[in-house]
């Protein structure tokens, strides 16, 4: 039998993701690899200049694979560092929702996820460059959902109670976005409650916003939520249903310049970015290499 080649793995761990203590993840990973030929290095995120520190560590140890151990924020941090390179990223889901991992068809089980990192299929995926400053792997949006992200971040209560309160506050304070949307195909003028830049299909809650989306097709979708029925939206958000097709308009694009009449709440991959009037975006085809299940169908 051919001996499995040894791999050098760097695990970038968010010690507070999903409420897990950092010792849990380190101990589990070390035990998993106890009788295997692979070598491991660990980097624990501190929240203080993490991107520069991780980039320096990667350059120093030259790992074969960099593994993000955390939620969507940890995945995004590592992806920002290695985008546009030949480096390979693995994902060990350790967050609360793990929206990106679910979208990519990655197993949530820890041992199965590590098996994919070692023995899965290396595949390229796209990302959206947003305002020339960051990438969006998953979903970015202006309007209702970004407002919900902001309210939930500021909420004193977490869990379903905090989420429910944030939803009602968002619906109470909702407002229409009057926007001009310029793409590589032309110009749209729309009034909408939410405008989504979708590289993927669904939010971490399981709500599908872009049914035909593919994360490796060289384009993204602009999803315009033009109509809003209070009870319909409440059902979508509370019961993880999909937005009714008659409420949305979907346009494929490679570039976007969004100009709103008034500042709108804006988020990228679950991170609130403030109230903006303009957003520029462009697709970065196959800019990131991930380890994915061999049977995955993005």
Tab-separated table of C-alpha atoms in Angstrom:
chain	number	residue	atom	x	y	z
A	1	UNK	CA	0.000	0.000	0.000
A	2	UNK	CA	1.330	3.425	-0.940
A	3	UNK	CA	2.216	5.494	2.083
A	4	UNK	CA	0.177	8.671	2.543
A	5	UNK	CA	2.394	11.747	2.001
A	6	UNK	CA	2.862	13.920	5.044
A	7	UNK	CA	1.189	17.344	5.007
A	8	UNK	CA	2.054	20.455	6.968
A	9	UNK	CA	-1.160	21.998	8.316
A	10	UNK	CA	-1.661	25.400	9.899
A	11	UNK	CA	-4.806	25.668	12.018
A	12	UNK	CA	-6.034	29.248	12.514
A	13	UNK	CA	-8.346	29.001	15.529
A	14	UNK	CA	-10.896	31.497	16.761
A	15	UNK	CA	-10.977	30.569	20.461
A	16	UNK	CA	-14.478	31.975	21.071
A	17	UNK	CA	-16.301	30.597	18.004
A	18	UNK	CA	-19.453	28.671	18.821
A	19	UNK	CA	-18.790	29.007	22.545
A	20	UNK	CA	-16.025	26.380	22.389
A	21	UNK	CA	-12.937	26.809	24.536
A	22	UNK	CA	-9.741	26.995	22.536
A	23	UNK	CA	-8.294	23.967	24.412
A	24	UNK	CA	-11.152	21.800	23.082
A	25	UNK	CA	-10.184	22.389	19.456
A	26	UNK	CA	-6.444	22.009	19.934
A	27	UNK	CA	-6.829	18.818	21.931
A	28	UNK	CA	-9.297	17.333	19.458
A	29	UNK	CA	-7.078	18.121	16.458
A	30	UNK	CA	-3.948	16.740	18.140
A	31	UNK	CA	-5.773	13.537	19.093
A	32	UNK	CA	-7.135	13.122	15.573
A	33	UNK	CA	-3.637	13.322	14.087
A	34	UNK	CA	-1.900	11.330	16.831
A	35	UNK	CA	-1.032	8.313	14.667
A	36	UNK	CA	-0.720	10.136	11.345
A	37	UNK	CA	2.404	11.460	9.595
A	38	UNK	CA	1.153	15.033	9.253
A	39	UNK	CA	2.629	17.971	11.158
A	40	UNK	CA	0.542	20.705	12.769
A	41	UNK	CA	0.977	24.331	13.701
A	42	UNK	CA	-1.590	26.411	15.577
A	43	UNK	CA	-2.371	30.118	15.529
A	44	UNK	CA	-4.914	31.445	18.029
A	45	UNK	CA	-6.700	34.623	16.997
A	46	UNK	CA	-6.641	37.418	19.563
A	47	UNK	CA	-8.558	40.182	17.813
A	48	UNK	CA	-5.424	42.320	17.737
A	49	UNK	CA	-3.853	42.737	14.277
A	50	UNK	CA	-4.786	39.161	13.412
A	51	UNK	CA	-4.586	39.456	9.621
A	52	UNK	CA	-0.999	40.715	9.564
A	53	UNK	CA	0.063	38.180	12.192
A	54	UNK	CA	-1.496	35.219	10.368
A	55	UNK	CA	-0.014	36.368	7.037
A	56	UNK	CA	3.457	36.556	8.639
A	57	UNK	CA	3.031	33.115	10.200
A	58	UNK	CA	1.973	31.600	6.868
A	59	UNK	CA	5.002	33.124	5.169
A	60	UNK	CA	7.285	31.791	7.904
A	61	UNK	CA	6.151	28.165	8.079
A	62	UNK	CA	4.941	27.677	4.460
A	63	UNK	CA	2.116	25.203	5.231
A	64	UNK	CA	0.580	22.911	2.613
A	65	UNK	CA	-2.890	23.887	3.829
A	66	UNK	CA	-4.310	26.621	6.036
A	67	UNK	CA	-7.355	25.552	8.036
A	68	UNK	CA	-9.858	28.095	9.351
A	69	UNK	CA	-11.274	26.815	12.658
A	70	UNK	CA	-14.252	28.985	13.478
A	71	UNK	CA	-17.318	30.534	11.940
A	72	UNK	CA	-17.832	32.642	8.847
A	73	UNK	CA	-15.702	35.478	10.211
A	74	UNK	CA	-12.686	33.211	10.648
A	75	UNK	CA	-13.156	31.758	7.157
A	76	UNK	CA	-13.324	35.260	5.722
A	77	UNK	CA	-10.173	36.383	7.563
A	78	UNK	CA	-8.098	33.498	6.178
A	79	UNK	CA	-9.602	33.856	2.695
A	80	UNK	CA	-8.678	37.558	2.588
A	81	UNK	CA	-5.055	36.660	3.266
A	82	UNK	CA	-4.616	33.901	0.670
A	83	UNK	CA	-6.939	35.072	-2.127
A	84	UNK	CA	-5.265	35.222	-5.519
A	85	UNK	CA	-2.577	32.718	-4.517
A	86	UNK	CA	-2.148	28.972	-5.037
A	87	UNK	CA	-2.491	28.337	-1.289
A	88	UNK	CA	-5.178	25.892	-0.191
A	89	UNK	CA	-7.692	26.526	2.579
A	90	UNK	CA	-9.635	23.998	4.603
A	91	UNK	CA	-12.579	24.753	6.858
A	92	UNK	CA	-13.280	23.170	10.235
A	93	UNK	CA	-16.724	24.581	11.106
A	94	UNK	CA	-16.711	25.849	14.681
A	95	UNK	CA	-19.154	28.747	14.632
A	96	UNK	CA	-22.792	29.069	15.602
A	97	UNK	CA	-24.360	29.118	12.128
A	98	UNK	CA	-21.489	28.089	9.798
A	99	UNK	CA	-23.350	29.463	6.803
A	100	UNK	CA	-20.417	29.279	4.394
A	101	UNK	CA	-19.578	25.700	5.378
A	102	UNK	CA	-23.181	24.615	4.805
A	103	UNK	CA	-23.286	26.415	1.465
A	104	UNK	CA	-20.133	24.582	0.366
A	105	UNK	CA	-21.559	21.198	1.362
A	106	UNK	CA	-18.971	20.705	4.087
A	107	UNK	CA	-19.796	18.336	6.957
A	108	UNK	CA	-20.410	19.916	10.342
A	109	UNK	CA	-19.109	16.804	12.113
A	110	UNK	CA	-15.538	17.530	13.200
A	111	UNK	CA	-13.945	14.245	12.174
A	112	UNK	CA	-15.682	14.245	8.802
A	113	UNK	CA	-14.585	17.845	8.222
A	114	UNK	CA	-10.952	16.949	8.973
A	115	UNK	CA	-11.176	14.006	6.584
A	116	UNK	CA	-12.283	16.415	3.822
A	117	UNK	CA	-9.353	18.701	4.625
A	118	UNK	CA	-6.928	15.790	4.226
A	119	UNK	CA	-8.521	13.726	1.478
A	120	UNK	CA	-11.128	15.880	-0.250
A	121	UNK	CA	-10.990	17.619	-3.598
A	122	UNK	CA	-9.085	20.872	-4.096
A	123	UNK	CA	-11.363	23.209	-6.040
A	124	UNK	CA	-11.344	26.908	-6.951
A	125	UNK	CA	-14.232	29.201	-6.021
A	126	UNK	CA	-15.112	32.812	-6.811
A	127	UNK	CA	-15.385	35.785	-4.489
A	128	UNK	CA	-16.838	39.276	-4.859
A	129	UNK	CA	-14.511	42.224	-4.300
A	130	UNK	CA	-16.451	44.902	-2.416
A	131	UNK	CA	-15.421	48.563	-2.573
A	132	UNK	CA	-11.856	47.553	-3.402
A	133	UNK	CA	-11.269	46.744	0.266
A	134	UNK	CA	-12.500	43.255	1.050
A	135	UNK	CA	-13.959	40.132	-0.475
A	136	UNK	CA	-17.368	38.595	-0.043
A	137	UNK	CA	-17.407	34.813	-0.279
A	138	UNK	CA	-21.027	34.383	0.635
A	139	UNK	CA	-23.540	37.257	0.655
A	140	UNK	CA	-23.443	41.029	1.054
A	141	UNK	CA	-26.521	43.242	1.179
A	142	UNK	CA	-27.984	46.678	1.732
A	143	UNK	CA	-31.276	47.106	3.541
A	144	UNK	CA	-33.326	44.754	5.704
A	145	UNK	CA	-30.850	41.983	6.455
A	146	UNK	CA	-27.967	44.374	7.120
A	147	UNK	CA	-30.258	46.277	9.478
A	148	UNK	CA	-31.056	42.984	11.218
A	149	UNK	CA	-27.324	42.202	11.551
A	150	UNK	CA	-26.768	45.622	13.128
A	151	UNK	CA	-29.685	45.327	15.541
A	152	UNK	CA	-28.730	41.787	16.567
A	153	UNK	CA	-25.101	42.834	17.157
A	154	UNK	CA	-26.356	45.630	19.417
A	155	UNK	CA	-28.982	43.514	21.156
A	156	UNK	CA	-28.443	42.826	24.880
A	157	UNK	CA	-30.138	39.449	24.496
A	158	UNK	CA	-28.725	36.687	22.285
A	159	UNK	CA	-30.268	33.471	21.037
A	160	UNK	CA	-33.780	33.263	19.610
A	161	UNK	CA	-35.147	35.926	21.961
A	162	UNK	CA	-32.568	38.476	20.830
A	163	UNK	CA	-33.049	37.459	17.193
A	164	UNK	CA	-36.834	37.812	17.461
A	165	UNK	CA	-36.593	41.254	19.051
A	166	UNK	CA	-34.171	42.348	16.337
A	167	UNK	CA	-36.553	41.161	13.601
A	168	UNK	CA	-39.474	43.175	14.989
A	169	UNK	CA	-37.271	46.244	15.406
A	170	UNK	CA	-36.046	45.858	11.826
A	171	UNK	CA	-39.569	45.533	10.430
A	172	UNK	CA	-40.733	48.545	12.461
A	173	UNK	CA	-37.899	50.738	11.129
A	174	UNK	CA	-37.818	49.443	7.549
A	175	UNK	CA	-37.464	51.904	4.719
A	176	UNK	CA	-37.314	51.732	0.944
A	177	UNK	CA	-33.977	52.064	-0.849
A	178	UNK	CA	-34.176	54.237	-3.950
A	179	UNK	CA	-31.237	52.975	-5.976
A	180	UNK	CA	-29.489	53.172	-9.320
A	181	UNK	CA	-27.763	49.882	-10.116
A	182	UNK	CA	-25.200	49.934	-12.901
A	183	UNK	CA	-23.900	46.568	-14.123
A	184	UNK	CA	-21.877	45.353	-17.083
A	185	UNK	CA	-25.222	44.762	-18.836
A	186	UNK	CA	-26.815	48.174	-18.263
A	187	UNK	CA	-28.521	50.393	-15.691
A	188	UNK	CA	-31.468	49.572	-13.422
A	189	UNK	CA	-33.428	52.043	-11.308
A	190	UNK	CA	-35.299	50.340	-8.514
A	191	UNK	CA	-37.106	50.942	-5.256
A	192	UNK	CA	-36.354	48.023	-2.947
A	193	UNK	CA	-36.323	46.919	0.664
A	194	UNK	CA	-33.146	44.927	0.196
A	195	UNK	CA	-30.465	44.594	-2.484
A	196	UNK	CA	-28.265	41.509	-2.198
A	197	UNK	CA	-24.903	40.763	-3.817
A	198	UNK	CA	-25.074	36.992	-3.870
A	199	UNK	CA	-22.080	34.808	-4.597
A	200	UNK	CA	-23.894	31.940	-2.898
A	201	UNK	CA	-27.476	30.704	-2.517
A	202	UNK	CA	-28.522	30.970	1.100
A	203	UNK	CA	-28.028	32.735	4.407
A	204	UNK	CA	-26.632	30.887	7.416
A	205	UNK	CA	-30.165	30.581	8.797
A	206	UNK	CA	-31.101	28.401	5.830
A	207	UNK	CA	-33.120	31.059	3.984
A	208	UNK	CA	-32.493	30.737	0.225
A	209	UNK	CA	-32.212	34.150	-1.426
A	210	UNK	CA	-30.551	33.119	-4.716
A	211	UNK	CA	-31.851	29.694	-5.820
A	212	UNK	CA	-29.767	29.507	-9.017
A	213	UNK	CA	-26.529	30.761	-7.510
A	214	UNK	CA	-23.228	28.938	-7.960
A	215	UNK	CA	-20.064	29.877	-6.122
A	216	UNK	CA	-17.748	28.979	-9.002
A	217	UNK	CA	-19.525	30.235	-12.150
A	218	UNK	CA	-17.597	33.479	-12.737
A	219	UNK	CA	-20.484	35.799	-11.875
A	220	UNK	CA	-22.680	36.870	-8.975
A	221	UNK	CA	-26.358	37.675	-8.699
A	222	UNK	CA	-28.011	40.925	-7.695
A	223	UNK	CA	-31.170	40.004	-5.813
A	224	UNK	CA	-33.620	42.895	-5.519
A	225	UNK	CA	-36.377	42.451	-2.925
A	226	UNK	CA	-38.968	44.861	-4.292
A	227	UNK	CA	-42.065	43.945	-2.326
A	228	UNK	CA	-42.561	43.421	1.367
A	229	UNK	CA	-45.449	41.773	3.138
A	230	UNK	CA	-44.983	41.958	6.911
A	231	UNK	CA	-46.226	38.447	7.636
A	232	UNK	CA	-44.465	36.895	4.648
A	233	UNK	CA	-41.109	38.316	5.731
A	234	UNK	CA	-41.744	37.256	9.332
A	235	UNK	CA	-42.366	33.688	8.157
A	236	UNK	CA	-39.204	33.766	6.036
A	237	UNK	CA	-36.995	34.933	8.890
A	238	UNK	CA	-38.535	32.994	11.760
A	239	UNK	CA	-39.250	29.716	9.947
A	240	UNK	CA	-36.267	29.736	7.544
A	241	UNK	CA	-38.480	29.751	4.470
A	242	UNK	CA	-37.469	31.157	1.103
A	243	UNK	CA	-38.494	34.584	-0.156
A	244	UNK	CA	-41.549	34.304	-2.440
A	245	UNK	CA	-40.431	34.458	-6.082
A	246	UNK	CA	-42.940	37.204	-6.885
A	247	UNK	CA	-41.229	39.485	-4.346
A	248	UNK	CA	-37.764	39.379	-5.908
A	249	UNK	CA	-35.915	40.220	-9.114
A	250	UNK	CA	-32.597	38.487	-9.883
A	251	UNK	CA	-29.958	39.810	-12.286
A	252	UNK	CA	-26.590	38.170	-13.019
A	253	UNK	CA	-23.536	40.417	-13.224
A	254	UNK	CA	-19.755	40.579	-13.115
A	255	UNK	CA	-19.582	44.194	-11.949
A	256	UNK	CA	-21.839	46.521	-9.992
A	257	UNK	CA	-22.010	50.159	-9.009
A	258	UNK	CA	-24.875	50.757	-6.583
A	259	UNK	CA	-25.871	54.325	-5.720
A	260	UNK	CA	-28.642	54.897	-3.181
A	261	UNK	CA	-30.479	58.165	-2.632
A	262	UNK	CA	-30.029	57.814	1.124
A	263	UNK	CA	-27.508	55.911	3.199
A	264	UNK	CA	-28.481	52.284	3.740
A	265	UNK	CA	-27.391	49.648	6.227
A	266	UNK	CA	-24.757	47.402	4.619
A	267	UNK	CA	-23.150	44.096	5.624
A	268	UNK	CA	-20.607	41.688	4.114
A	269	UNK	CA	-20.612	38.003	5.067
A	270	UNK	CA	-22.387	38.747	8.336
A	271	UNK	CA	-20.156	41.703	9.298
A	272	UNK	CA	-21.893	45.080	9.564
A	273	UNK	CA	-20.081	47.766	7.548
A	274	UNK	CA	-22.074	50.882	8.386
A	275	UNK	CA	-24.534	52.994	6.407
A	276	UNK	CA	-23.389	53.568	2.829
A	277	UNK	CA	-24.684	55.393	-0.225
A	278	UNK	CA	-22.420	53.719	-2.769
A	279	UNK	CA	-21.167	50.193	-3.252
A	280	UNK	CA	-18.842	48.984	-6.006
A	281	UNK	CA	-18.309	45.282	-6.592
A	282	UNK	CA	-16.705	42.941	-9.109
A	283	UNK	CA	-16.341	39.193	-9.370
A	284	UNK	CA	-12.935	37.613	-8.773
A	285	UNK	CA	-13.212	34.308	-10.653
A	286	UNK	CA	-11.522	31.277	-9.097
A	287	UNK	CA	-9.493	33.410	-6.710
A	288	UNK	CA	-9.538	30.982	-3.800
A	289	UNK	CA	-8.732	27.269	-3.513
A	290	UNK	CA	-10.696	25.194	-1.001
A	291	UNK	CA	-10.711	21.568	0.112
A	292	UNK	CA	-14.244	20.303	-0.570
A	293	UNK	CA	-15.966	16.916	-0.487
A	294	UNK	CA	-15.223	14.870	-3.601
A	295	UNK	CA	-18.928	14.446	-4.247
A	296	UNK	CA	-19.736	18.166	-3.803
A	297	UNK	CA	-21.674	19.898	-6.518
A	298	UNK	CA	-21.337	23.675	-6.175
